[in-house]
């Protein structure tokens, strides 16, 4: 009972800290009731805050539950995850600049906004927006389910998984509805600091406590389960499968609709590049420590027994340092899940408002405040549906995630060709995207292959169609202007204009207060 009280007490304390940060700080409060502030924090978040917001796309609750348990069962194969998360952020160092510049110049709030800007095709934008939500929605469901499992595990079954899911859902939805990306950002900062300390530092002590060091850990795994030190896991997987997981996952990072929302929040191009570089470094360290402990856990029978319930991590944490460390690990996992779902749900609420409802009104008919209300209501309904589905019995979560990545990477040609190839057009984008999705999902559902996965096969078909259409149809006339915007972008002029705007705003506020 004392262990349960400690774990429950730490979780309650964590939720109090998060709610105070979201509702009780100036940083987490909306200064204006505008859709831009709700969606992207008025593009004024500091780079450290954006850093932790960005990392939330890679460090999720399911990595601590499903992936960790997978690593306990099969060793090296799930370690593709830290390779893809590192490469994904390194790639973003290159292309995030264009995304940010176009976002600032044309007041883009969502990923589909970029698609409409680049291809000027409303049907493509609507289809793209719908697919973005459908592709990302399973992650929301997985994260809510994972957080419920975590609360059940760290409270020693005192709080059931379904009740835990509902509790976390209420907390997350409350602060997103309050101020959107502003509250998301401040809570992500708190969550990120706690998570980094527990995993990057705490897990080093776990390795020495349970195995006597990194060398002895690998030696013990070699003796207990030598197949776990092979990527193929004794022939269960191929290196082609390993590579395809990395490629589709790496490309998939930039395909997330919520990824664009994260980039738009930055103050400058310099901040975007800094965030991308540090995200790659931190995610690499974070993931290596996590999956090394998962690999070693195969030598602990109680951790192996917990694979089915996807709670191997918590068995290891409790065994290493008892209920206090177990409670902190629970906080880290809940924090990771909250980070993921908060940004996705906020992004999807804005997509529904901006890309499904706003286009059916004449320009200027919907005020920014009205669009904000629509986004909030959309987010509330969306979250209720997501939480409801997550309460059902779900299979191994990493299987769902892998199939989702195979679908989401089909977005990549639409984005990359759109950013770097002037001949990319709406016909190739739409036809390639649809064909890639059909092939990827069909292949994944029917093949069961452990060589090249459906995502890779679909991606190949997607690219061929996209490129062919680029040469068949003429170049869109507005494309040259878009590329000139990036080519002629002057960061110093942008900074001076932003400083002048802020100064004028302060002066107007001071004048108003005097009056």
Short mmCIF file of C-alpha atoms in Angstrom, two decimals:
data_model
loop_
_atom_site.label_atom_id
_atom_site.label_comp_id
_atom_site.label_asym_id
_atom_site.label_seq_id
_atom_site.Cartn_x
_atom_site.Cartn_y
_atom_site.Cartn_z
CA UNK A 1 0.00 0.00 0.00
CA UNK A 2 2.85 2.41 0.78
CA UNK A 3 4.31 1.82 -2.71
CA UNK A 4 0.94 2.58 -4.26
CA UNK A 5 0.56 5.79 -2.25
CA UNK A 6 3.99 6.96 -3.39
CA UNK A 7 3.26 6.31 -7.06
CA UNK A 8 -0.21 7.84 -6.92
CA UNK A 9 1.10 10.83 -4.99
CA UNK A 10 3.80 11.52 -7.61
CA UNK A 11 1.27 11.31 -10.43
CA UNK A 12 -1.12 13.68 -8.66
CA UNK A 13 1.75 16.10 -8.01
CA UNK A 14 2.71 15.95 -11.68
CA UNK A 15 -0.81 16.73 -12.84
CA UNK A 16 -0.94 19.69 -10.44
CA UNK A 17 2.35 21.05 -11.83
CA UNK A 18 1.11 20.68 -15.41
CA UNK A 19 -2.21 22.40 -14.69
CA UNK A 20 -0.50 25.26 -12.85
CA UNK A 21 1.92 25.70 -15.78
CA UNK A 22 -0.95 25.72 -18.28
CA UNK A 23 -3.48 27.83 -16.40
CA UNK A 24 -1.38 29.83 -13.95
CA UNK A 25 1.51 31.22 -16.00
CA UNK A 26 1.64 34.14 -18.37
CA UNK A 27 3.42 32.02 -21.00
CA UNK A 28 0.53 29.57 -21.15
CA UNK A 29 -2.17 32.22 -21.46
CA UNK A 30 -3.59 33.51 -24.72
CA UNK A 31 -3.07 37.25 -25.07
CA UNK A 32 -5.46 37.56 -28.02
CA UNK A 33 -8.47 35.46 -28.96
CA UNK A 34 -7.22 34.66 -32.44
CA UNK A 35 -6.91 31.45 -34.43
CA UNK A 36 -3.24 32.20 -35.13
CA UNK A 37 -2.35 32.34 -31.45
CA UNK A 38 -4.37 29.19 -30.73
CA UNK A 39 -2.80 27.30 -33.65
CA UNK A 40 0.86 28.39 -33.62
CA UNK A 41 1.32 30.61 -30.56
CA UNK A 42 1.56 33.72 -32.77
CA UNK A 43 4.83 32.28 -34.13
CA UNK A 44 6.68 33.65 -31.14
CA UNK A 45 7.80 30.68 -29.02
CA UNK A 46 11.41 30.51 -27.81
CA UNK A 47 13.65 27.87 -29.34
CA UNK A 48 14.04 25.85 -26.12
CA UNK A 49 10.27 25.58 -25.80
CA UNK A 50 9.92 24.65 -29.47
CA UNK A 51 12.67 22.05 -28.97
CA UNK A 52 10.59 20.09 -26.48
CA UNK A 53 7.44 20.60 -28.56
CA UNK A 54 9.31 19.17 -31.55
CA UNK A 55 10.68 16.14 -29.71
CA UNK A 56 7.16 15.14 -28.76
CA UNK A 57 6.69 13.80 -32.30
CA UNK A 58 9.32 11.11 -31.69
CA UNK A 59 9.29 10.40 -27.95
CA UNK A 60 5.83 9.01 -27.26
CA UNK A 61 4.09 6.98 -24.57
CA UNK A 62 3.93 3.91 -26.79
CA UNK A 63 7.74 3.90 -27.15
CA UNK A 64 7.90 3.26 -23.39
CA UNK A 65 5.17 0.62 -23.37
CA UNK A 66 4.82 -1.26 -26.64
CA UNK A 67 8.25 -0.62 -28.14
CA UNK A 68 10.10 -1.21 -24.88
CA UNK A 69 8.28 -4.53 -24.42
CA UNK A 70 9.05 -5.41 -28.04
CA UNK A 71 12.73 -4.70 -27.32
CA UNK A 72 12.55 -6.96 -24.28
CA UNK A 73 11.10 -9.75 -26.40
CA UNK A 74 13.13 -9.46 -29.61
CA UNK A 75 16.16 -7.33 -28.82
CA UNK A 76 17.71 -5.19 -31.55
CA UNK A 77 14.91 -5.06 -34.15
CA UNK A 78 12.93 -2.17 -32.55
CA UNK A 79 16.14 -0.15 -32.25
CA UNK A 80 15.42 1.06 -35.77
CA UNK A 81 13.39 3.64 -33.87
CA UNK A 82 16.33 5.68 -32.62
CA UNK A 83 17.91 5.62 -36.08
CA UNK A 84 14.78 6.98 -37.77
CA UNK A 85 14.11 9.63 -35.11
CA UNK A 86 17.67 10.95 -35.39
CA UNK A 87 17.73 10.95 -39.20
CA UNK A 88 14.27 12.49 -39.38
CA UNK A 89 15.31 15.53 -37.37
CA UNK A 90 18.59 15.87 -39.27
CA UNK A 91 16.62 15.96 -42.53
CA UNK A 92 14.30 18.56 -41.07
CA UNK A 93 17.37 20.79 -40.58
CA UNK A 94 17.40 21.14 -44.38
CA UNK A 95 13.77 21.54 -45.38
CA UNK A 96 12.27 23.24 -42.29
CA UNK A 97 13.62 26.59 -43.49
CA UNK A 98 11.31 26.64 -46.50
CA UNK A 99 8.33 25.55 -44.46
CA UNK A 100 8.90 28.31 -41.92
CA UNK A 101 9.43 31.05 -44.52
CA UNK A 102 6.28 30.19 -46.46
CA UNK A 103 4.38 29.85 -43.21
CA UNK A 104 5.38 33.32 -42.04
CA UNK A 105 4.98 35.00 -45.44
CA UNK A 106 1.53 33.57 -46.27
CA UNK A 107 0.18 33.13 -42.72
CA UNK A 108 -0.08 29.34 -42.99
CA UNK A 109 -1.49 27.58 -39.93
CA UNK A 110 -1.70 23.95 -41.06
CA UNK A 111 0.05 21.48 -43.32
CA UNK A 112 -2.95 21.45 -45.74
CA UNK A 113 -2.57 25.26 -45.94
CA UNK A 114 0.85 24.63 -47.50
CA UNK A 115 -0.66 22.11 -49.94
CA UNK A 116 -3.26 24.67 -51.05
CA UNK A 117 -0.59 27.37 -51.39
CA UNK A 118 1.69 25.15 -53.48
CA UNK A 119 -0.81 23.30 -55.70
CA UNK A 120 -3.87 25.62 -55.67
CA UNK A 121 -6.25 22.67 -55.81
CA UNK A 122 -9.05 22.60 -53.27
CA UNK A 123 -10.03 18.93 -53.84
CA UNK A 124 -6.40 17.87 -53.29
CA UNK A 125 -6.20 20.00 -50.14
CA UNK A 126 -9.44 18.55 -48.73
CA UNK A 127 -8.38 14.98 -49.50
CA UNK A 128 -4.93 15.64 -48.06
CA UNK A 129 -6.41 17.17 -44.89
CA UNK A 130 -8.75 14.19 -44.42
CA UNK A 131 -5.90 11.70 -44.89
CA UNK A 132 -3.68 13.67 -42.49
CA UNK A 133 -6.29 13.33 -39.75
CA UNK A 134 -7.05 9.67 -40.50
CA UNK A 135 -3.35 8.75 -40.60
CA UNK A 136 -2.47 10.53 -37.35
CA UNK A 137 -5.62 9.63 -35.42
CA UNK A 138 -4.41 6.09 -34.58
CA UNK A 139 -1.50 7.63 -32.72
CA UNK A 140 -3.89 9.64 -30.55
CA UNK A 141 -5.77 6.43 -29.77
CA UNK A 142 -2.54 4.52 -29.07
CA UNK A 143 -1.18 7.23 -26.81
CA UNK A 144 -4.36 7.43 -24.73
CA UNK A 145 -4.39 3.64 -24.40
CA UNK A 146 -0.69 3.61 -23.46
CA UNK A 147 -1.15 6.28 -20.81
CA UNK A 148 -3.98 4.29 -19.27
CA UNK A 149 -1.74 1.20 -19.10
CA UNK A 150 0.96 3.28 -17.46
CA UNK A 151 -1.28 4.60 -14.73
CA UNK A 152 -2.53 1.09 -14.00
CA UNK A 153 1.04 -0.25 -13.85
CA UNK A 154 2.57 2.43 -11.63
CA UNK A 155 -0.39 2.44 -9.22
CA UNK A 156 -0.19 -1.36 -8.86
CA UNK A 157 -3.71 -1.73 -10.31
CA UNK A 158 -5.21 0.71 -7.81
CA UNK A 159 -6.37 2.77 -10.82
CA UNK A 160 -7.57 0.79 -13.84
CA UNK A 161 -6.25 1.46 -17.36
CA UNK A 162 -9.58 2.78 -18.66
CA UNK A 163 -10.02 5.16 -15.71
CA UNK A 164 -6.42 6.30 -16.16
CA UNK A 165 -7.09 7.04 -19.83
CA UNK A 166 -10.13 9.15 -18.96
CA UNK A 167 -8.23 11.09 -16.27
CA UNK A 168 -5.36 11.93 -18.61
CA UNK A 169 -7.80 12.79 -21.38
CA UNK A 170 -9.64 15.31 -19.20
CA UNK A 171 -6.38 16.98 -18.15
CA UNK A 172 -5.01 17.24 -21.69
CA UNK A 173 -8.22 18.43 -23.32
CA UNK A 174 -8.80 21.05 -20.62
CA UNK A 175 -5.53 22.89 -21.18
CA UNK A 176 -5.63 22.63 -24.98
CA UNK A 177 -9.11 24.15 -25.04
CA UNK A 178 -7.89 26.88 -22.71
CA UNK A 179 -5.19 28.36 -24.94
CA UNK A 180 -4.17 25.94 -27.65
CA UNK A 181 -0.51 25.92 -28.62
CA UNK A 182 0.44 28.37 -25.86
CA UNK A 183 -0.57 25.96 -23.09
CA UNK A 184 0.73 22.98 -25.08
CA UNK A 185 4.14 24.64 -25.35
CA UNK A 186 4.53 25.48 -21.67
CA UNK A 187 3.45 21.99 -20.58
CA UNK A 188 5.80 20.42 -23.14
CA UNK A 189 8.68 22.36 -21.62
CA UNK A 190 7.91 21.01 -18.14
CA UNK A 191 7.41 17.49 -19.46
CA UNK A 192 10.57 17.57 -21.54
CA UNK A 193 12.83 18.63 -18.68
CA UNK A 194 11.48 15.87 -16.40
CA UNK A 195 11.72 13.22 -19.13
CA UNK A 196 15.27 14.12 -20.13
CA UNK A 197 16.49 13.92 -16.54
CA UNK A 198 14.84 10.58 -15.77
CA UNK A 199 15.75 8.76 -18.98
CA UNK A 200 19.10 10.23 -20.05
CA UNK A 201 20.52 10.19 -16.52
CA UNK A 202 18.37 7.78 -14.50
CA UNK A 203 18.71 4.90 -16.95
CA UNK A 204 22.51 4.97 -16.69
CA UNK A 205 22.11 4.13 -13.01
CA UNK A 206 19.57 1.44 -13.92
CA UNK A 207 22.10 -0.26 -16.21
CA UNK A 208 24.76 -0.35 -13.47
CA UNK A 209 22.26 -1.30 -10.77
CA UNK A 210 20.74 -4.29 -12.58
CA UNK A 211 23.54 -5.50 -14.87
CA UNK A 212 26.75 -4.00 -13.48
CA UNK A 213 27.44 -1.83 -16.54
CA UNK A 214 26.94 -1.75 -20.30
CA UNK A 215 29.51 -4.44 -21.11
CA UNK A 216 28.08 -6.94 -18.60
CA UNK A 217 24.58 -6.17 -19.91
CA UNK A 218 25.48 -7.32 -23.42
CA UNK A 219 27.35 -10.32 -22.03
CA UNK A 220 24.30 -11.43 -20.06
CA UNK A 221 22.04 -10.98 -23.09
CA UNK A 222 24.49 -13.05 -25.15
CA UNK A 223 24.19 -15.86 -22.66
CA UNK A 224 20.42 -15.65 -22.11
CA UNK A 225 19.10 -14.81 -25.61
CA UNK A 226 21.80 -14.55 -28.32
CA UNK A 227 19.19 -14.07 -31.07
CA UNK A 228 18.22 -10.77 -29.44
CA UNK A 229 21.60 -9.37 -30.46
CA UNK A 230 20.79 -9.92 -34.15
CA UNK A 231 18.64 -7.56 -36.16
CA UNK A 232 17.21 -10.60 -37.93
CA UNK A 233 16.33 -12.19 -34.57
CA UNK A 234 17.41 -15.59 -35.74
CA UNK A 235 15.74 -15.30 -39.15
CA UNK A 236 12.42 -13.75 -38.13
CA UNK A 237 13.31 -10.50 -39.96
CA UNK A 238 15.41 -9.47 -42.94
CA UNK A 239 17.75 -6.53 -43.35
CA UNK A 240 15.48 -5.22 -46.09
CA UNK A 241 12.67 -5.10 -43.53
CA UNK A 242 14.94 -3.26 -41.09
CA UNK A 243 15.92 -0.72 -43.75
CA UNK A 244 12.35 -0.18 -44.92
CA UNK A 245 11.22 0.48 -41.34
CA UNK A 246 13.93 3.12 -41.01
CA UNK A 247 13.22 4.76 -44.37
CA UNK A 248 9.43 4.92 -44.01
CA UNK A 249 9.71 6.06 -40.38
CA UNK A 250 12.31 8.74 -41.19
CA UNK A 251 10.27 10.13 -44.05
CA UNK A 252 7.14 9.80 -41.96
CA UNK A 253 8.36 12.36 -39.42
CA UNK A 254 8.09 15.22 -41.89
CA UNK A 255 4.74 13.94 -43.14
CA UNK A 256 2.93 14.53 -39.83
CA UNK A 257 0.47 17.41 -40.10
CA UNK A 258 1.38 18.33 -36.52
CA UNK A 259 5.05 18.55 -37.56
CA UNK A 260 4.27 21.66 -39.62
CA UNK A 261 2.45 23.19 -36.64
CA UNK A 262 5.60 22.75 -34.57
CA UNK A 263 7.77 24.47 -37.17
CA UNK A 264 5.36 27.39 -37.59
CA UNK A 265 5.63 28.22 -33.87
CA UNK A 266 9.31 29.23 -34.07
CA UNK A 267 10.38 32.86 -33.98
CA UNK A 268 12.94 32.64 -36.79
CA UNK A 269 14.72 30.47 -39.33
CA UNK A 270 17.74 30.34 -37.02
CA UNK A 271 15.59 28.93 -34.24
CA UNK A 272 14.14 26.30 -36.58
CA UNK A 273 17.61 25.03 -37.53
CA UNK A 274 18.77 25.07 -33.92
CA UNK A 275 15.72 23.08 -32.84
CA UNK A 276 16.22 20.49 -35.60
CA UNK A 277 19.87 19.92 -34.69
CA UNK A 278 19.31 19.61 -30.95
CA UNK A 279 16.24 17.40 -31.44
CA UNK A 280 18.39 14.92 -33.35
CA UNK A 281 21.06 14.86 -30.63
CA UNK A 282 18.67 14.55 -27.68
CA UNK A 283 16.45 11.94 -29.35
CA UNK A 284 19.49 9.81 -30.16
CA UNK A 285 20.76 9.82 -26.56
CA UNK A 286 17.25 9.34 -25.20
CA UNK A 287 16.41 6.41 -27.48
CA UNK A 288 19.76 4.64 -27.09
CA UNK A 289 19.38 4.60 -23.31
CA UNK A 290 15.78 3.41 -23.49
CA UNK A 291 16.37 0.56 -25.91
CA UNK A 292 19.59 -0.55 -24.26
CA UNK A 293 17.66 -1.12 -21.04
CA UNK A 294 14.92 -2.86 -23.07
CA UNK A 295 17.53 -5.16 -24.59
CA UNK A 296 18.91 -6.02 -21.15
CA UNK A 297 15.44 -6.65 -19.77
CA UNK A 298 15.27 -9.95 -21.64
CA UNK A 299 17.47 -11.38 -18.85
CA UNK A 300 14.85 -10.49 -16.22
CA UNK A 301 12.06 -13.06 -16.13
CA UNK A 302 9.50 -10.77 -14.52
CA UNK A 303 10.06 -8.23 -17.31
CA UNK A 304 9.65 -10.97 -19.93
CA UNK A 305 6.42 -12.06 -18.24
CA UNK A 306 5.11 -8.47 -18.53
CA UNK A 307 5.56 -8.31 -22.32
CA UNK A 308 1.93 -9.28 -22.95
CA UNK A 309 0.65 -6.37 -20.86
CA UNK A 310 3.30 -4.06 -22.43
CA UNK A 311 4.52 -3.00 -18.97
CA UNK A 312 8.07 -4.44 -18.98
CA UNK A 313 9.57 -0.99 -18.37
CA UNK A 314 7.74 -0.59 -15.09
CA UNK A 315 8.83 -3.98 -13.84
CA UNK A 316 12.44 -2.99 -14.51
CA UNK A 317 12.03 0.47 -12.92
CA UNK A 318 10.48 -0.97 -9.77
CA UNK A 319 13.14 -3.67 -9.53
CA UNK A 320 15.95 -1.14 -9.94
CA UNK A 321 15.04 1.62 -7.49
CA UNK A 322 11.60 0.94 -6.06
CA UNK A 323 8.34 2.91 -6.04
CA UNK A 324 9.78 6.42 -6.24
CA UNK A 325 11.70 5.75 -9.45
CA UNK A 326 8.72 3.77 -10.73
CA UNK A 327 6.54 6.81 -10.11
CA UNK A 328 8.96 9.07 -12.00
CA UNK A 329 9.06 6.63 -14.92
CA UNK A 330 5.27 6.68 -14.94
CA UNK A 331 5.35 10.46 -15.08
CA UNK A 332 7.80 10.36 -18.00
CA UNK A 333 5.56 8.03 -20.01
CA UNK A 334 2.40 9.99 -19.26
CA UNK A 335 4.29 13.19 -20.17
CA UNK A 336 5.39 11.71 -23.49
CA UNK A 337 1.84 10.66 -24.32
CA UNK A 338 0.42 14.04 -23.35
CA UNK A 339 3.04 15.75 -25.52
CA UNK A 340 2.08 13.73 -28.57
CA UNK A 341 -1.69 13.92 -28.28
CA UNK A 342 -1.82 17.59 -27.28
CA UNK A 343 -0.03 18.81 -30.40
CA UNK A 344 -1.88 16.41 -32.72
CA UNK A 345 -5.31 17.25 -31.33
CA UNK A 346 -4.60 20.97 -31.39
CA UNK A 347 -3.39 20.66 -35.00
CA UNK A 348 -6.41 18.61 -36.07
CA UNK A 349 -8.88 20.99 -34.46
CA UNK A 350 -7.32 23.83 -36.46
CA UNK A 351 -7.32 21.75 -39.67
CA UNK A 352 -11.07 21.11 -39.31
CA UNK A 353 -11.70 24.82 -38.82
CA UNK A 354 -9.31 26.15 -41.48
CA UNK A 355 -9.41 23.49 -44.19
CA UNK A 356 -12.87 21.93 -43.94
CA UNK A 357 -15.12 24.77 -42.78
CA UNK A 358 -13.46 28.10 -43.64
CA UNK A 359 -13.20 27.41 -47.44
CA UNK A 360 -17.00 27.20 -47.73
CA UNK A 361 -17.36 30.83 -46.61
CA UNK A 362 -16.41 33.92 -48.56
CA UNK A 363 -13.15 35.57 -47.63
CA UNK A 364 -13.60 37.62 -44.46
CA UNK A 365 -16.99 36.15 -43.54
CA UNK A 366 -15.54 34.13 -40.66
CA UNK A 367 -13.67 36.21 -38.13
CA UNK A 368 -10.57 34.89 -36.42
CA UNK A 369 -12.51 34.58 -33.17
CA UNK A 370 -15.27 32.54 -34.85
CA UNK A 371 -12.71 30.21 -36.41
CA UNK A 372 -11.16 29.81 -32.97
CA UNK A 373 -14.52 28.72 -31.55
CA UNK A 374 -14.95 26.21 -34.37
CA UNK A 375 -11.47 24.82 -33.73
CA UNK A 376 -12.22 24.40 -30.02
CA UNK A 377 -15.51 22.60 -30.59
CA UNK A 378 -13.93 20.41 -33.26
CA UNK A 379 -11.11 19.53 -30.90
CA UNK A 380 -13.52 18.63 -28.11
CA UNK A 381 -15.60 16.29 -30.30
CA UNK A 382 -12.47 14.76 -31.83
CA UNK A 383 -10.92 14.09 -28.42
CA UNK A 384 -14.10 12.45 -27.05
CA UNK A 385 -14.16 10.08 -30.04
CA UNK A 386 -10.44 9.30 -29.70
CA UNK A 387 -10.66 8.60 -25.98
CA UNK A 388 -13.74 6.45 -26.52
CA UNK A 389 -12.00 4.26 -29.09
CA UNK A 390 -8.88 3.97 -26.92
CA UNK A 391 -10.99 2.38 -24.17
CA UNK A 392 -11.59 -0.66 -26.40
CA UNK A 393 -9.23 -3.65 -26.41
CA UNK A 394 -6.38 -2.94 -28.84
CA UNK A 395 -3.71 -5.26 -30.29
CA UNK A 396 0.06 -4.71 -29.87
CA UNK A 397 0.36 -1.00 -30.45
CA UNK A 398 3.64 -1.08 -32.40
CA UNK A 399 1.92 -3.15 -35.13
CA UNK A 400 -0.63 -0.37 -35.62
CA UNK A 401 2.10 2.27 -35.63
CA UNK A 402 4.17 0.49 -38.28
CA UNK A 403 1.18 0.26 -40.64
CA UNK A 404 0.39 3.93 -39.98
CA UNK A 405 3.96 4.89 -40.92
CA UNK A 406 3.63 2.95 -44.16
CA UNK A 407 0.64 5.12 -45.01
CA UNK A 408 1.96 8.41 -43.74
CA UNK A 409 5.16 8.28 -45.78
CA UNK A 410 3.01 8.51 -48.93
CA UNK A 411 2.58 12.18 -48.04
CA UNK A 412 6.31 12.78 -48.53
CA UNK A 413 6.49 13.07 -52.36
CA UNK A 414 3.68 15.64 -52.26
CA UNK A 415 5.69 17.71 -49.79
CA UNK A 416 9.26 17.21 -51.00
CA UNK A 417 8.55 17.61 -54.71
CA UNK A 418 6.38 20.58 -53.83
CA UNK A 419 9.24 22.23 -51.96
CA UNK A 420 12.09 21.43 -54.37
CA UNK A 421 10.73 20.72 -57.86
CA UNK A 422 8.94 23.43 -59.81
CA UNK A 423 7.32 20.97 -62.21
CA UNK A 424 5.50 19.16 -59.41
CA UNK A 425 1.79 19.66 -60.00
CA UNK A 426 -1.61 18.85 -58.56
CA UNK A 427 -2.24 15.95 -60.95
CA UNK A 428 0.91 14.10 -59.96
CA UNK A 429 0.44 14.95 -56.29
CA UNK A 430 -3.12 13.60 -56.13
CA UNK A 431 -2.69 10.56 -58.39
CA UNK A 432 0.61 9.51 -56.80
CA UNK A 433 -0.70 10.00 -53.27
CA UNK A 434 -3.85 7.93 -53.85
CA UNK A 435 -1.98 5.16 -55.67
CA UNK A 436 0.72 5.03 -52.98
CA UNK A 437 -1.83 4.76 -50.20
CA UNK A 438 -3.77 1.98 -51.93
CA UNK A 439 -0.62 -0.02 -52.68
CA UNK A 440 0.91 0.49 -49.20
CA UNK A 441 -2.19 -0.47 -47.25
CA UNK A 442 -3.10 -3.38 -49.54
CA UNK A 443 0.43 -4.76 -49.45
CA UNK A 444 0.61 -4.45 -45.65
CA UNK A 445 -2.78 -6.14 -45.20
CA UNK A 446 -2.33 -8.97 -47.71
CA UNK A 447 1.37 -9.69 -47.97
CA UNK A 448 2.67 -10.21 -44.43
CA UNK A 449 6.18 -9.89 -45.89
CA UNK A 450 9.18 -9.16 -43.68
CA UNK A 451 11.30 -7.88 -46.57
CA UNK A 452 10.49 -4.51 -48.15
CA UNK A 453 7.27 -3.33 -46.56
CA UNK A 454 4.13 -1.89 -48.11
CA UNK A 455 5.24 1.66 -47.40
CA UNK A 456 8.32 1.26 -49.60
CA UNK A 457 6.41 -0.39 -52.44
CA UNK A 458 3.71 2.28 -52.30
CA UNK A 459 6.33 5.03 -52.14
CA UNK A 460 8.01 3.74 -55.32
CA UNK A 461 4.67 3.74 -57.18
CA UNK A 462 3.86 7.18 -55.77
CA UNK A 463 7.14 8.73 -56.94
CA UNK A 464 6.94 7.25 -60.47
CA UNK A 465 3.43 8.64 -61.00
CA UNK A 466 4.31 12.03 -59.51
CA UNK A 467 7.40 12.46 -61.69
CA UNK A 468 5.62 11.27 -64.84
CA UNK A 469 2.82 13.80 -64.33
CA UNK A 470 5.44 16.50 -63.82
CA UNK A 471 6.62 16.03 -67.39
CA UNK A 472 3.20 15.36 -68.91
CA UNK A 473 1.47 18.49 -67.59
CA UNK A 474 2.78 22.07 -67.72
CA UNK A 475 4.33 23.84 -64.74
CA UNK A 476 1.91 25.85 -62.59
CA UNK A 477 2.42 29.60 -63.25
CA UNK A 478 2.47 30.67 -59.59
CA UNK A 479 5.30 28.34 -58.58
CA UNK A 480 8.16 30.65 -59.64
CA UNK A 481 6.87 33.35 -57.31
CA UNK A 482 6.79 30.94 -54.35
CA UNK A 483 10.36 29.85 -54.95
CA UNK A 484 11.47 33.48 -55.29
CA UNK A 485 10.05 34.21 -51.84
CA UNK A 486 12.44 31.67 -50.32
CA UNK A 487 15.37 32.70 -52.51
CA UNK A 488 15.03 36.38 -51.62
CA UNK A 489 14.21 35.91 -47.96
CA UNK A 490 16.27 38.22 -45.75
CA UNK A 491 16.37 37.14 -42.10
CA UNK A 492 17.71 40.50 -40.89
CA UNK A 493 14.90 42.46 -42.53
CA UNK A 494 12.38 40.02 -41.08
CA UNK A 495 13.86 40.45 -37.60
CA UNK A 496 13.76 44.25 -37.87
CA UNK A 497 10.15 44.18 -39.05
CA UNK A 498 9.18 41.86 -36.20
CA UNK A 499 10.94 44.09 -33.66
CA UNK A 500 9.19 47.18 -35.05
CA UNK A 501 5.82 45.42 -34.92
CA UNK A 502 6.40 44.40 -31.30
CA UNK A 503 7.48 47.93 -30.39
CA UNK A 504 4.38 49.47 -31.96
CA UNK A 505 2.20 46.92 -30.17
CA UNK A 506 3.78 47.79 -26.81
CA UNK A 507 3.35 51.49 -27.50
CA UNK A 508 -0.32 51.02 -28.37
CA UNK A 509 -0.87 48.96 -25.20
CA UNK A 510 0.85 51.62 -23.07
CA UNK A 511 -1.27 54.37 -24.65
CA UNK A 512 -4.44 52.38 -24.04
CA UNK A 513 -3.55 51.80 -20.38
CA UNK A 514 -2.88 55.53 -19.87
CA UNK A 515 -6.23 56.42 -21.37
#
